[in-house]
mmCIF file of C-alpha atoms and ligand atoms in Angstrom:
data_model
loop_
_atom_site.group_PDB
_atom_site.id
_atom_site.type_symbol
_atom_site.label_atom_id
_atom_site.label_comp_id
_atom_site.label_asym_id
_atom_site.label_seq_id
_atom_site.Cartn_x
_atom_site.Cartn_y
_atom_site.Cartn_z
ATOM 1 C CA UNK A 2 -9.926 -163.819 47.293
ATOM 2 C CA UNK A 3 -8.144 -163.355 50.663
ATOM 3 C CA UNK A 4 -8.847 -160.097 52.455
ATOM 4 C CA UNK A 5 -5.633 -160.190 54.483
ATOM 5 C CA UNK A 6 -2.037 -161.389 54.354
ATOM 6 C CA UNK A 7 -0.912 -163.685 57.154
ATOM 7 C CA UNK A 8 2.699 -162.949 58.045
ATOM 8 C CA UNK A 9 5.638 -164.295 60.026
ATOM 9 C CA UNK A 10 7.956 -161.743 61.606
ATOM 10 C CA UNK A 11 11.415 -163.312 61.347
ATOM 11 C CA UNK A 12 14.040 -161.703 63.558
ATOM 12 C CA UNK A 13 12.377 -160.009 66.524
ATOM 13 C CA UNK A 14 15.097 -157.486 67.363
ATOM 14 C CA UNK A 15 15.426 -153.772 66.957
ATOM 15 C CA UNK A 16 13.634 -153.028 63.682
ATOM 16 C CA UNK A 17 10.918 -155.616 64.303
ATOM 17 C CA UNK A 18 9.376 -153.294 66.892
ATOM 18 C CA UNK A 19 9.038 -150.526 64.302
ATOM 19 C CA UNK A 20 7.571 -152.973 61.778
ATOM 20 C CA UNK A 21 5.046 -154.260 64.296
ATOM 21 C CA UNK A 22 3.999 -150.731 65.196
ATOM 22 C CA UNK A 23 3.633 -149.992 61.478
ATOM 23 C CA UNK A 24 1.488 -153.066 60.910
ATOM 24 C CA UNK A 25 -0.641 -152.322 63.938
ATOM 25 C CA UNK A 26 -1.451 -148.741 63.037
ATOM 26 C CA UNK A 27 -1.044 -148.490 59.264
ATOM 27 C CA UNK A 28 -1.189 -151.884 57.572
ATOM 28 C CA UNK A 29 -4.658 -153.184 58.450
ATOM 29 C CA UNK A 30 -4.579 -155.994 55.894
ATOM 30 C CA UNK A 31 -1.644 -157.789 57.571
ATOM 31 C CA UNK A 32 -2.132 -160.314 60.377
ATOM 32 C CA UNK A 33 0.932 -161.518 62.219
ATOM 33 C CA UNK A 34 0.575 -165.226 62.900
ATOM 34 C CA UNK A 35 4.177 -166.248 63.644
ATOM 35 C CA UNK A 36 7.106 -164.647 65.468
ATOM 36 C CA UNK A 37 10.486 -166.231 64.823
ATOM 37 C CA UNK A 38 13.796 -165.598 66.539
ATOM 38 C CA UNK A 39 16.801 -167.772 67.335
ATOM 39 C CA UNK A 40 16.511 -166.157 70.768
ATOM 40 C CA UNK A 41 13.238 -167.753 71.864
ATOM 41 C CA UNK A 42 12.667 -165.097 74.549
ATOM 42 C CA UNK A 43 12.524 -162.464 71.825
ATOM 43 C CA UNK A 44 10.213 -164.610 69.714
ATOM 44 C CA UNK A 45 7.916 -165.121 72.684
ATOM 45 C CA UNK A 46 7.907 -161.445 73.594
ATOM 46 C CA UNK A 47 6.882 -160.571 70.023
ATOM 47 C CA UNK A 48 4.325 -163.375 70.010
ATOM 48 C CA UNK A 49 2.800 -161.950 73.184
ATOM 49 C CA UNK A 50 2.555 -158.489 71.583
ATOM 50 C CA UNK A 51 1.077 -159.671 68.309
ATOM 51 C CA UNK A 52 -0.997 -162.682 69.307
ATOM 52 C CA UNK A 53 1.204 -164.858 67.079
ATOM 53 C CA UNK A 54 2.801 -168.250 67.693
ATOM 54 C CA UNK A 55 6.505 -168.227 68.657
ATOM 55 C CA UNK A 56 9.167 -170.256 66.836
ATOM 56 C CA UNK A 57 12.897 -170.596 67.510
ATOM 57 C CA UNK A 58 13.772 -171.185 63.854
ATOM 58 C CA UNK A 59 12.547 -170.251 60.408
ATOM 59 C CA UNK A 60 12.682 -173.927 59.379
ATOM 60 C CA UNK A 61 10.251 -174.856 62.186
ATOM 61 C CA UNK A 62 7.967 -171.969 61.326
ATOM 62 C CA UNK A 63 7.876 -172.980 57.658
ATOM 63 C CA UNK A 64 6.787 -176.479 58.681
ATOM 64 C CA UNK A 65 4.354 -175.710 61.516
ATOM 65 C CA UNK A 66 3.380 -172.070 61.034
ATOM 66 C CA UNK A 67 0.375 -170.717 59.191
ATOM 67 C CA UNK A 68 1.372 -167.753 57.003
ATOM 68 C CA UNK A 69 1.611 -166.655 53.364
ATOM 69 C CA UNK A 70 4.309 -164.019 53.784
ATOM 70 C CA UNK A 71 7.469 -163.403 55.785
ATOM 71 C CA UNK A 72 9.064 -160.192 56.966
ATOM 72 C CA UNK A 73 12.787 -160.983 57.263
ATOM 73 C CA UNK A 74 14.582 -158.698 59.744
ATOM 74 C CA UNK A 75 17.851 -160.540 60.218
ATOM 75 C CA UNK A 76 21.574 -159.719 60.280
ATOM 76 C CA UNK A 77 22.861 -159.137 56.746
ATOM 77 C CA UNK A 78 24.761 -162.438 56.536
ATOM 78 C CA UNK A 79 21.465 -164.301 57.064
ATOM 79 C CA UNK A 80 19.494 -162.547 54.315
ATOM 80 C CA UNK A 81 20.277 -164.834 51.394
ATOM 81 C CA UNK A 82 19.708 -168.174 53.140
ATOM 82 C CA UNK A 83 16.473 -167.027 54.755
ATOM 83 C CA UNK A 84 15.048 -165.417 51.618
ATOM 84 C CA UNK A 85 15.897 -168.397 49.407
ATOM 85 C CA UNK A 86 14.346 -170.786 51.948
ATOM 86 C CA UNK A 87 11.144 -168.740 52.037
ATOM 87 C CA UNK A 88 10.873 -168.425 48.265
ATOM 88 C CA UNK A 89 11.380 -172.210 47.972
ATOM 89 C CA UNK A 90 8.407 -172.574 50.336
ATOM 90 C CA UNK A 91 6.310 -170.316 48.067
ATOM 91 C CA UNK A 92 6.105 -167.358 50.462
ATOM 92 C CA UNK A 93 5.818 -163.672 49.668
ATOM 93 C CA UNK A 94 8.898 -161.946 51.104
ATOM 94 C CA UNK A 95 9.678 -158.546 52.598
ATOM 95 C CA UNK A 96 13.399 -158.394 53.271
ATOM 96 C CA UNK A 97 15.004 -155.593 55.262
ATOM 97 C CA UNK A 98 17.701 -153.626 53.486
ATOM 98 C CA UNK A 99 20.280 -154.244 52.151
ATOM 99 C CA UNK A 100 19.061 -157.122 49.978
ATOM 100 C CA UNK A 101 22.363 -158.871 50.828
ATOM 101 C CA UNK A 102 26.002 -158.026 51.468
ATOM 102 C CA UNK A 103 27.194 -158.360 47.881
ATOM 103 C CA UNK A 104 25.806 -158.448 44.358
ATOM 104 C CA UNK A 105 26.257 -162.192 43.621
ATOM 105 C CA UNK A 106 24.170 -162.921 46.722
ATOM 106 C CA UNK A 107 21.519 -160.453 45.500
ATOM 107 C CA UNK A 108 21.472 -162.191 42.103
ATOM 108 C CA UNK A 109 20.751 -165.537 43.772
ATOM 109 C CA UNK A 110 17.934 -163.999 45.821
ATOM 110 C CA UNK A 111 16.419 -162.364 42.731
ATOM 111 C CA UNK A 112 16.537 -165.682 40.852
ATOM 112 C CA UNK A 113 14.830 -167.479 43.748
ATOM 113 C CA UNK A 114 12.127 -164.789 43.800
ATOM 114 C CA UNK A 115 11.571 -165.139 40.078
ATOM 115 C CA UNK A 116 11.265 -168.922 40.369
ATOM 116 C CA UNK A 117 8.747 -168.562 43.206
ATOM 117 C CA UNK A 118 6.681 -165.961 41.357
ATOM 118 C CA UNK A 119 5.628 -164.436 44.678
ATOM 119 C CA UNK A 120 5.872 -160.785 45.763
ATOM 120 C CA UNK A 121 9.364 -159.657 46.743
ATOM 121 C CA UNK A 122 10.047 -156.322 48.370
ATOM 122 C CA UNK A 123 13.210 -154.892 49.910
ATOM 123 C CA UNK A 124 12.123 -152.748 52.854
ATOM 124 C CA UNK A 125 13.365 -149.156 52.594
ATOM 125 C CA UNK A 126 11.080 -146.915 54.560
ATOM 126 C CA UNK A 127 12.631 -143.718 53.167
ATOM 127 C CA UNK A 128 10.706 -144.438 49.965
ATOM 128 C CA UNK A 129 7.602 -143.456 51.974
ATOM 129 C CA UNK A 130 8.998 -140.435 53.838
ATOM 130 C CA UNK A 131 6.495 -137.661 53.144
ATOM 131 C CA UNK A 132 9.248 -135.022 53.340
ATOM 132 C CA UNK A 133 11.393 -136.710 50.663
ATOM 133 C CA UNK A 134 8.349 -137.037 48.430
ATOM 134 C CA UNK A 135 7.370 -133.417 49.022
ATOM 135 C CA UNK A 136 10.908 -132.248 48.259
ATOM 136 C CA UNK A 137 10.774 -134.096 44.961
ATOM 137 C CA UNK A 138 7.424 -132.466 44.151
ATOM 138 C CA UNK A 139 8.834 -129.002 44.977
ATOM 139 C CA UNK A 140 11.839 -129.624 42.727
ATOM 140 C CA UNK A 141 9.582 -130.903 39.932
ATOM 141 C CA UNK A 142 7.344 -127.881 40.430
ATOM 142 C CA UNK A 143 10.297 -125.546 39.761
ATOM 143 C CA UNK A 144 10.229 -124.015 43.248
ATOM 144 C CA UNK A 145 14.038 -123.862 43.549
ATOM 145 C CA UNK A 146 14.917 -123.683 39.861
ATOM 146 C CA UNK A 147 17.587 -125.996 38.496
ATOM 147 C CA UNK A 148 19.328 -128.055 41.189
ATOM 148 C CA UNK A 149 22.959 -126.952 41.573
ATOM 149 C CA UNK A 150 24.098 -129.158 44.422
ATOM 150 C CA UNK A 151 22.863 -131.058 47.480
ATOM 151 C CA UNK A 152 24.000 -132.372 50.819
ATOM 152 C CA UNK A 153 22.909 -135.370 52.886
ATOM 153 C CA UNK A 154 24.047 -135.610 56.470
ATOM 154 C CA UNK A 155 23.481 -138.779 58.475
ATOM 155 C CA UNK A 156 24.697 -138.539 62.058
ATOM 156 C CA UNK A 157 23.564 -141.543 64.041
ATOM 157 C CA UNK A 158 24.062 -142.039 67.776
ATOM 158 C CA UNK A 159 26.008 -145.127 68.799
ATOM 159 C CA UNK A 160 23.625 -147.302 70.721
ATOM 160 C CA UNK A 161 25.554 -150.260 72.050
ATOM 161 C CA UNK A 162 25.538 -151.908 75.453
ATOM 162 C CA UNK A 163 29.223 -152.515 76.315
ATOM 163 C CA UNK A 164 28.154 -155.366 78.619
ATOM 164 C CA UNK A 165 26.811 -157.336 75.606
ATOM 165 C CA UNK A 166 28.922 -159.291 73.069
ATOM 166 C CA UNK A 167 30.097 -157.372 70.005
ATOM 167 C CA UNK A 168 27.022 -156.706 67.839
ATOM 168 C CA UNK A 169 26.793 -158.359 64.401
ATOM 169 C CA UNK A 170 26.764 -154.965 62.658
ATOM 170 C CA UNK A 171 30.259 -154.293 64.049
ATOM 171 C CA UNK A 172 31.574 -157.439 62.311
ATOM 172 C CA UNK A 173 32.477 -157.046 58.647
ATOM 173 C CA UNK A 174 31.726 -160.662 57.807
ATOM 174 C CA UNK A 175 28.198 -160.301 59.185
ATOM 175 C CA UNK A 176 27.323 -156.752 58.109
ATOM 176 C CA UNK A 177 29.240 -156.440 54.813
ATOM 177 C CA UNK A 178 30.464 -152.948 55.711
ATOM 178 C CA UNK A 179 29.837 -150.161 58.164
ATOM 179 C CA UNK A 180 27.581 -147.128 58.359
ATOM 180 C CA UNK A 181 27.261 -146.660 54.579
ATOM 181 C CA UNK A 182 25.839 -150.113 53.739
ATOM 182 C CA UNK A 183 23.603 -149.977 56.820
ATOM 183 C CA UNK A 184 21.786 -146.814 57.970
ATOM 184 C CA UNK A 185 23.374 -144.791 55.162
ATOM 185 C CA UNK A 186 20.811 -146.364 52.842
ATOM 186 C CA UNK A 187 18.079 -144.179 54.357
ATOM 187 C CA UNK A 188 19.945 -141.062 53.256
ATOM 188 C CA UNK A 189 20.976 -142.405 49.848
ATOM 189 C CA UNK A 190 17.413 -143.386 48.859
ATOM 190 C CA UNK A 191 15.968 -139.859 49.342
ATOM 191 C CA UNK A 192 18.863 -138.407 47.343
ATOM 192 C CA UNK A 193 17.934 -140.802 44.517
ATOM 193 C CA UNK A 194 14.250 -139.903 44.893
ATOM 194 C CA UNK A 195 15.056 -136.183 44.686
ATOM 195 C CA UNK A 196 17.895 -136.110 42.158
ATOM 196 C CA UNK A 197 17.630 -139.286 40.093
ATOM 197 C CA UNK A 198 20.123 -142.085 39.632
ATOM 198 C CA UNK A 199 23.700 -141.943 40.903
ATOM 199 C CA UNK A 200 26.331 -142.453 38.224
ATOM 200 C CA UNK A 201 29.602 -142.471 40.184
ATOM 201 C CA UNK A 202 31.037 -141.862 43.642
ATOM 202 C CA UNK A 203 34.305 -140.964 45.318
ATOM 203 C CA UNK A 204 34.740 -141.570 49.034
ATOM 204 C CA UNK A 205 36.928 -141.513 52.103
ATOM 205 C CA UNK A 206 35.965 -143.527 55.174
ATOM 206 C CA UNK A 207 37.435 -144.248 58.564
ATOM 207 C CA UNK A 208 37.013 -146.015 61.853
ATOM 208 C CA UNK A 209 36.850 -144.215 65.151
ATOM 209 C CA UNK A 210 34.894 -146.792 67.146
ATOM 210 C CA UNK A 211 37.342 -149.363 68.420
ATOM 211 C CA UNK A 212 35.183 -152.475 68.220
ATOM 212 C CA UNK A 213 33.647 -151.722 64.838
ATOM 213 C CA UNK A 214 35.387 -153.371 61.871
ATOM 214 C CA UNK A 215 33.457 -151.490 59.178
ATOM 215 C CA UNK A 216 33.623 -147.728 58.629
ATOM 216 C CA UNK A 217 32.121 -145.598 61.379
ATOM 217 C CA UNK A 218 32.373 -142.391 59.336
ATOM 218 C CA UNK A 219 32.201 -141.697 55.619
ATOM 219 C CA UNK A 220 32.547 -138.621 53.425
ATOM 220 C CA UNK A 221 31.599 -139.061 49.803
ATOM 221 C CA UNK A 222 30.648 -137.180 46.683
ATOM 222 C CA UNK A 223 27.917 -138.625 44.465
ATOM 223 C CA UNK A 224 27.727 -137.515 40.823
ATOM 224 C CA UNK A 225 24.210 -138.075 39.487
ATOM 225 C CA UNK A 226 23.422 -138.928 35.884
ATOM 226 C CA UNK A 227 22.030 -135.402 35.443
ATOM 227 C CA UNK A 228 25.457 -133.982 36.382
ATOM 228 C CA UNK A 229 24.504 -132.752 39.877
ATOM 229 C CA UNK A 230 27.100 -133.523 42.547
ATOM 230 C CA UNK A 231 25.923 -134.092 46.137
ATOM 231 C CA UNK A 232 27.877 -134.736 49.309
ATOM 232 C CA UNK A 233 27.096 -137.597 51.665
ATOM 233 C CA UNK A 234 28.372 -137.293 55.237
ATOM 234 C CA UNK A 235 27.790 -140.143 57.657
ATOM 235 C CA UNK A 236 29.006 -140.539 61.210
ATOM 236 C CA UNK A 237 28.245 -142.861 64.080
ATOM 237 C CA UNK A 238 28.778 -140.692 67.113
ATOM 238 C CA UNK A 239 29.591 -141.897 70.592
ATOM 239 C CA UNK A 240 29.778 -138.384 72.066
ATOM 240 C CA UNK A 241 27.360 -135.432 71.968
ATOM 241 C CA UNK A 242 27.067 -133.587 68.637
ATOM 242 C CA UNK A 243 25.114 -130.559 67.467
ATOM 243 C CA UNK A 244 21.903 -131.006 65.535
ATOM 244 C CA UNK A 245 22.308 -131.453 61.776
ATOM 245 C CA UNK A 246 20.148 -131.022 58.702
ATOM 246 C CA UNK A 247 19.272 -134.278 57.019
ATOM 247 C CA UNK A 248 19.222 -132.737 53.536
ATOM 248 C CA UNK A 249 19.919 -129.430 51.815
ATOM 249 C CA UNK A 250 19.072 -129.127 48.124
ATOM 250 C CA UNK A 251 20.277 -125.899 46.534
ATOM 251 C CA UNK A 252 18.889 -124.648 43.241
ATOM 252 C CA UNK A 253 19.351 -121.680 40.930
ATOM 253 C CA UNK A 254 16.330 -119.910 42.488
ATOM 254 C CA UNK A 255 16.069 -121.278 46.013
ATOM 255 C CA UNK A 256 16.742 -124.017 48.479
ATOM 256 C CA UNK A 257 15.012 -126.887 50.286
ATOM 257 C CA UNK A 258 16.134 -127.892 53.773
ATOM 258 C CA UNK A 259 14.953 -130.987 55.629
ATOM 259 C CA UNK A 260 15.795 -130.659 59.300
ATOM 260 C CA UNK A 261 16.749 -133.566 61.503
ATOM 261 C CA UNK A 262 14.834 -134.926 64.467
ATOM 262 C CA UNK A 263 11.335 -135.155 65.813
ATOM 263 C CA UNK A 264 10.867 -131.389 65.630
ATOM 264 C CA UNK A 265 12.191 -131.351 62.064
ATOM 265 C CA UNK A 266 10.617 -129.277 59.299
ATOM 266 C CA UNK A 267 10.849 -129.155 55.549
ATOM 267 C CA UNK A 268 11.684 -125.542 54.679
ATOM 268 C CA UNK A 269 11.469 -123.854 51.300
ATOM 269 C CA UNK A 270 13.523 -120.754 50.517
ATOM 270 C CA UNK A 271 12.917 -118.815 47.293
ATOM 271 C CA UNK A 272 11.931 -115.329 46.128
ATOM 272 C CA UNK A 273 8.414 -115.776 47.517
ATOM 273 C CA UNK A 274 9.777 -117.061 50.835
ATOM 274 C CA UNK A 275 13.171 -115.404 51.404
ATOM 275 C CA UNK A 276 13.071 -116.224 55.143
ATOM 276 C CA UNK A 277 11.960 -119.778 54.586
ATOM 277 C CA UNK A 278 8.474 -121.244 54.576
ATOM 278 C CA UNK A 279 7.662 -124.280 56.703
ATOM 279 C CA UNK A 280 6.109 -126.587 54.145
ATOM 280 C CA UNK A 281 5.593 -129.477 56.538
ATOM 281 C CA UNK A 282 6.728 -131.186 59.724
ATOM 282 C CA UNK A 283 8.754 -134.339 59.159
ATOM 283 C CA UNK A 284 7.145 -136.252 62.047
ATOM 284 C CA UNK A 285 5.137 -138.376 62.512
ATOM 285 C CA UNK A 286 5.477 -139.169 58.775
ATOM 286 C CA UNK A 287 8.962 -140.567 59.196
ATOM 287 C CA UNK A 288 7.907 -142.974 61.957
ATOM 288 C CA UNK A 289 4.734 -143.950 60.114
ATOM 289 C CA UNK A 290 6.738 -144.800 56.995
ATOM 290 C CA UNK A 291 7.336 -148.374 58.237
ATOM 291 C CA UNK A 292 3.587 -148.913 58.228
ATOM 292 C CA UNK A 293 3.263 -147.326 54.790
ATOM 293 C CA UNK A 294 5.892 -149.679 53.385
ATOM 294 C CA UNK A 295 4.217 -152.762 54.845
ATOM 295 C CA UNK A 296 0.825 -151.577 53.636
ATOM 296 C CA UNK A 297 2.310 -151.199 50.159
ATOM 297 C CA UNK A 298 3.543 -154.795 50.400
ATOM 298 C CA UNK A 299 0.092 -156.054 51.459
ATOM 299 C CA UNK A 300 -1.501 -154.275 48.510
ATOM 300 C CA UNK A 301 0.998 -155.891 46.151
ATOM 301 C CA UNK A 302 0.159 -159.329 47.566
ATOM 302 C CA UNK A 303 -3.607 -158.895 47.731
ATOM 303 C CA UNK A 304 -4.363 -156.580 44.802
ATOM 304 C CA UNK A 305 -1.396 -157.089 42.491
ATOM 305 C CA UNK A 306 -0.443 -153.422 42.909
ATOM 306 C CA UNK A 307 3.077 -152.536 41.711
ATOM 307 C CA UNK A 308 5.415 -151.791 44.624
ATOM 308 C CA UNK A 309 6.511 -148.188 45.059
ATOM 309 C CA UNK A 310 10.089 -149.382 44.549
ATOM 310 C CA UNK A 311 11.089 -152.629 42.873
ATOM 311 C CA UNK A 312 13.786 -154.948 44.279
ATOM 312 C CA UNK A 313 15.981 -154.023 41.300
ATOM 313 C CA UNK A 314 15.649 -150.313 42.175
ATOM 314 C CA UNK A 315 16.510 -151.089 45.798
ATOM 315 C CA UNK A 316 19.941 -152.295 44.698
ATOM 316 C CA UNK A 317 20.878 -148.639 44.191
ATOM 317 C CA UNK A 318 21.742 -147.991 47.844
ATOM 318 C CA UNK A 319 23.791 -151.195 48.137
ATOM 319 C CA UNK A 320 25.558 -150.497 44.845
ATOM 320 C CA UNK A 321 26.360 -146.951 46.012
ATOM 321 C CA UNK A 322 27.856 -148.217 49.283
ATOM 322 C CA UNK A 323 29.862 -150.902 47.464
ATOM 323 C CA UNK A 324 31.129 -148.308 44.963
ATOM 324 C CA UNK A 325 32.188 -146.129 47.914
ATOM 325 C CA UNK A 326 34.184 -149.035 49.329
ATOM 326 C CA UNK A 327 35.854 -149.603 45.939
ATOM 327 C CA UNK A 328 36.649 -145.898 45.746
ATOM 328 C CA UNK A 329 38.356 -145.986 49.140
ATOM 329 C CA UNK A 330 40.636 -148.716 47.747
ATOM 330 C CA UNK A 331 41.258 -147.133 44.343
ATOM 331 C CA UNK A 332 41.298 -143.467 45.357
ATOM 332 C CA UNK A 333 39.189 -142.765 42.239
ATOM 333 C CA UNK A 334 35.627 -142.130 41.157
ATOM 334 C CA UNK A 335 33.855 -145.502 40.862
ATOM 335 C CA UNK A 336 30.787 -146.277 38.762
ATOM 336 C CA UNK A 337 27.703 -147.425 40.667
ATOM 337 C CA UNK A 338 25.887 -149.458 38.023
ATOM 338 C CA UNK A 339 28.711 -151.054 36.007
HETATM 339 N N1 LIG B 247 14.902 -149.769 58.077
HETATM 340 C C1 LIG B 247 15.529 -149.389 59.176
HETATM 341 O O1 LIG B 247 15.411 -148.257 59.637
HETATM 342 C C2 LIG B 247 16.401 -150.380 59.873
HETATM 343 C C3 LIG B 247 16.873 -150.108 61.170
HETATM 344 C C4 LIG B 247 17.614 -151.096 61.822
HETATM 345 C C5 LIG B 247 17.887 -152.299 61.172
HETATM 346 N N2 LIG B 247 17.433 -152.503 59.901
HETATM 347 C C6 LIG B 247 17.719 -153.762 59.182
HETATM 348 O O2 LIG B 247 16.962 -154.799 59.805
HETATM 349 C C7 LIG B 247 17.721 -155.998 59.837
HETATM 350 C C8 LIG B 247 17.863 -156.445 61.289
HETATM 351 O O3 LIG B 247 18.497 -155.417 62.036
HETATM 352 P P1 LIG B 247 18.191 -155.213 63.592
HETATM 353 O O4 LIG B 247 18.820 -153.924 63.970
HETATM 354 O O5 LIG B 247 16.754 -155.401 63.874
HETATM 355 O O6 LIG B 247 19.034 -156.405 64.210
HETATM 356 P P2 LIG B 247 18.865 -157.038 65.656
HETATM 357 O O7 LIG B 247 20.176 -157.680 65.968
HETATM 358 O O8 LIG B 247 18.306 -156.054 66.625
HETATM 359 O O9 LIG B 247 17.756 -158.174 65.431
HETATM 360 C C9 LIG B 247 18.000 -159.312 64.662
HETATM 361 C C10 LIG B 247 17.304 -160.496 65.328
HETATM 362 O O10 LIG B 247 17.475 -161.626 64.492
HETATM 363 C C11 LIG B 247 17.685 -162.763 65.344
HETATM 364 N N3 LIG B 247 18.372 -163.769 64.510
HETATM 365 C C12 LIG B 247 19.645 -163.752 64.058
HETATM 366 N N4 LIG B 247 19.876 -164.796 63.265
HETATM 367 C C13 LIG B 247 18.711 -165.500 63.216
HETATM 368 C C14 LIG B 247 18.304 -166.674 62.527
HETATM 369 N N5 LIG B 247 19.129 -167.336 61.720
HETATM 370 N N6 LIG B 247 17.025 -167.108 62.710
HETATM 371 C C15 LIG B 247 16.174 -166.443 63.501
HETATM 372 N N7 LIG B 247 16.508 -165.321 64.169
HETATM 373 C C16 LIG B 247 17.765 -164.853 64.017
HETATM 374 C C17 LIG B 247 18.502 -162.233 66.502
HETATM 375 O O11 LIG B 247 18.375 -163.058 67.636
HETATM 376 C C18 LIG B 247 17.871 -160.860 66.706
HETATM 377 O O12 LIG B 247 16.824 -160.863 67.647
HETATM 378 C C19 LIG B 247 19.024 -155.682 59.108
HETATM 379 O O13 LIG B 247 18.882 -155.990 57.748
HETATM 380 C C20 LIG B 247 19.171 -154.187 59.273
HETATM 381 O O14 LIG B 247 19.950 -153.548 58.268
HETATM 382 C C21 LIG B 247 16.694 -151.574 59.257
#
């Protein structure tokens, strides 16, 4: 039985650096043997970091590369074609979120995965955030009583070089939406981890960044199956803003706050801790979560371990974003799962 998974990193852009760091420090059973990018300079730079061989296309890598698994980190409009090609070649696949831009595309990917019978994971590092897991444990342990309401706040700095061509994530046809379908997923997943499944949503969105076709801000309410209603606020900001809390979960006997940023803490307020107890720091756990997710994947491939979150579960963030978009059109609450 193999003691490691050999892997191709496909798409050597922004998130690939975080995945490589995760593999290097936290996923010891993965060896990177191929680095693929349509921009060969990026592929070569990643190859130099990892000791892998560089390829300018996935097709070439599938013919000449030596790997059992792929980590697909591509623009959203490339997800389906790349995943289906890799499953047809019998590879195990990690695919960055969202699985695809729409549900029919996700269905085709899921069918290809089933036919291949290999491991399929949709990468969502928030599943491994120690603070989100701890918050869930505190809620389950009754520390804040019954949850009354919650708030998720995702303020992301705009990070675009105006000298470069318009990025793919600013183009609706390539990204499938704006901030909600993209980074918003990392705030929706912890809400689902803490509060359960989302039943329906109502949303307003807007655009305040000229070049971005999708929404650059979103305000939404999520009603969970247990009746709890949470707010979701997302904003891509081009100008300075004050610090925010990532999450605030308010219960009948107390409150949990997860602060934003590298100095962030998880705080618990209740009768025993009326001024707030620091339960944990949120870093470096948040950064290390990429490694935890890839380690989980390697265990699924090598040991047959069940993934922490199945591909079907990972559709929840995409479905929530798509329901938000429908709600903007209809002006009504929209169901997430039907
Ligand atoms: N989990 C997270 O925190 C997180 C953060 C950022 C991005 N992402 C996800 O990662 C994926 C990639 O995002 P990114 O920000 O790294 O994008 P990026 O633009 O920085 O990198 C994408 C890379 O793919 C290459 N590429 C494009 N089409 C290709 C093709 N057909 N074949 C080979 N290479 C190709 C580009 O040249 C580029 O280097 C997206 O799904 C995105 O949602 C996740």
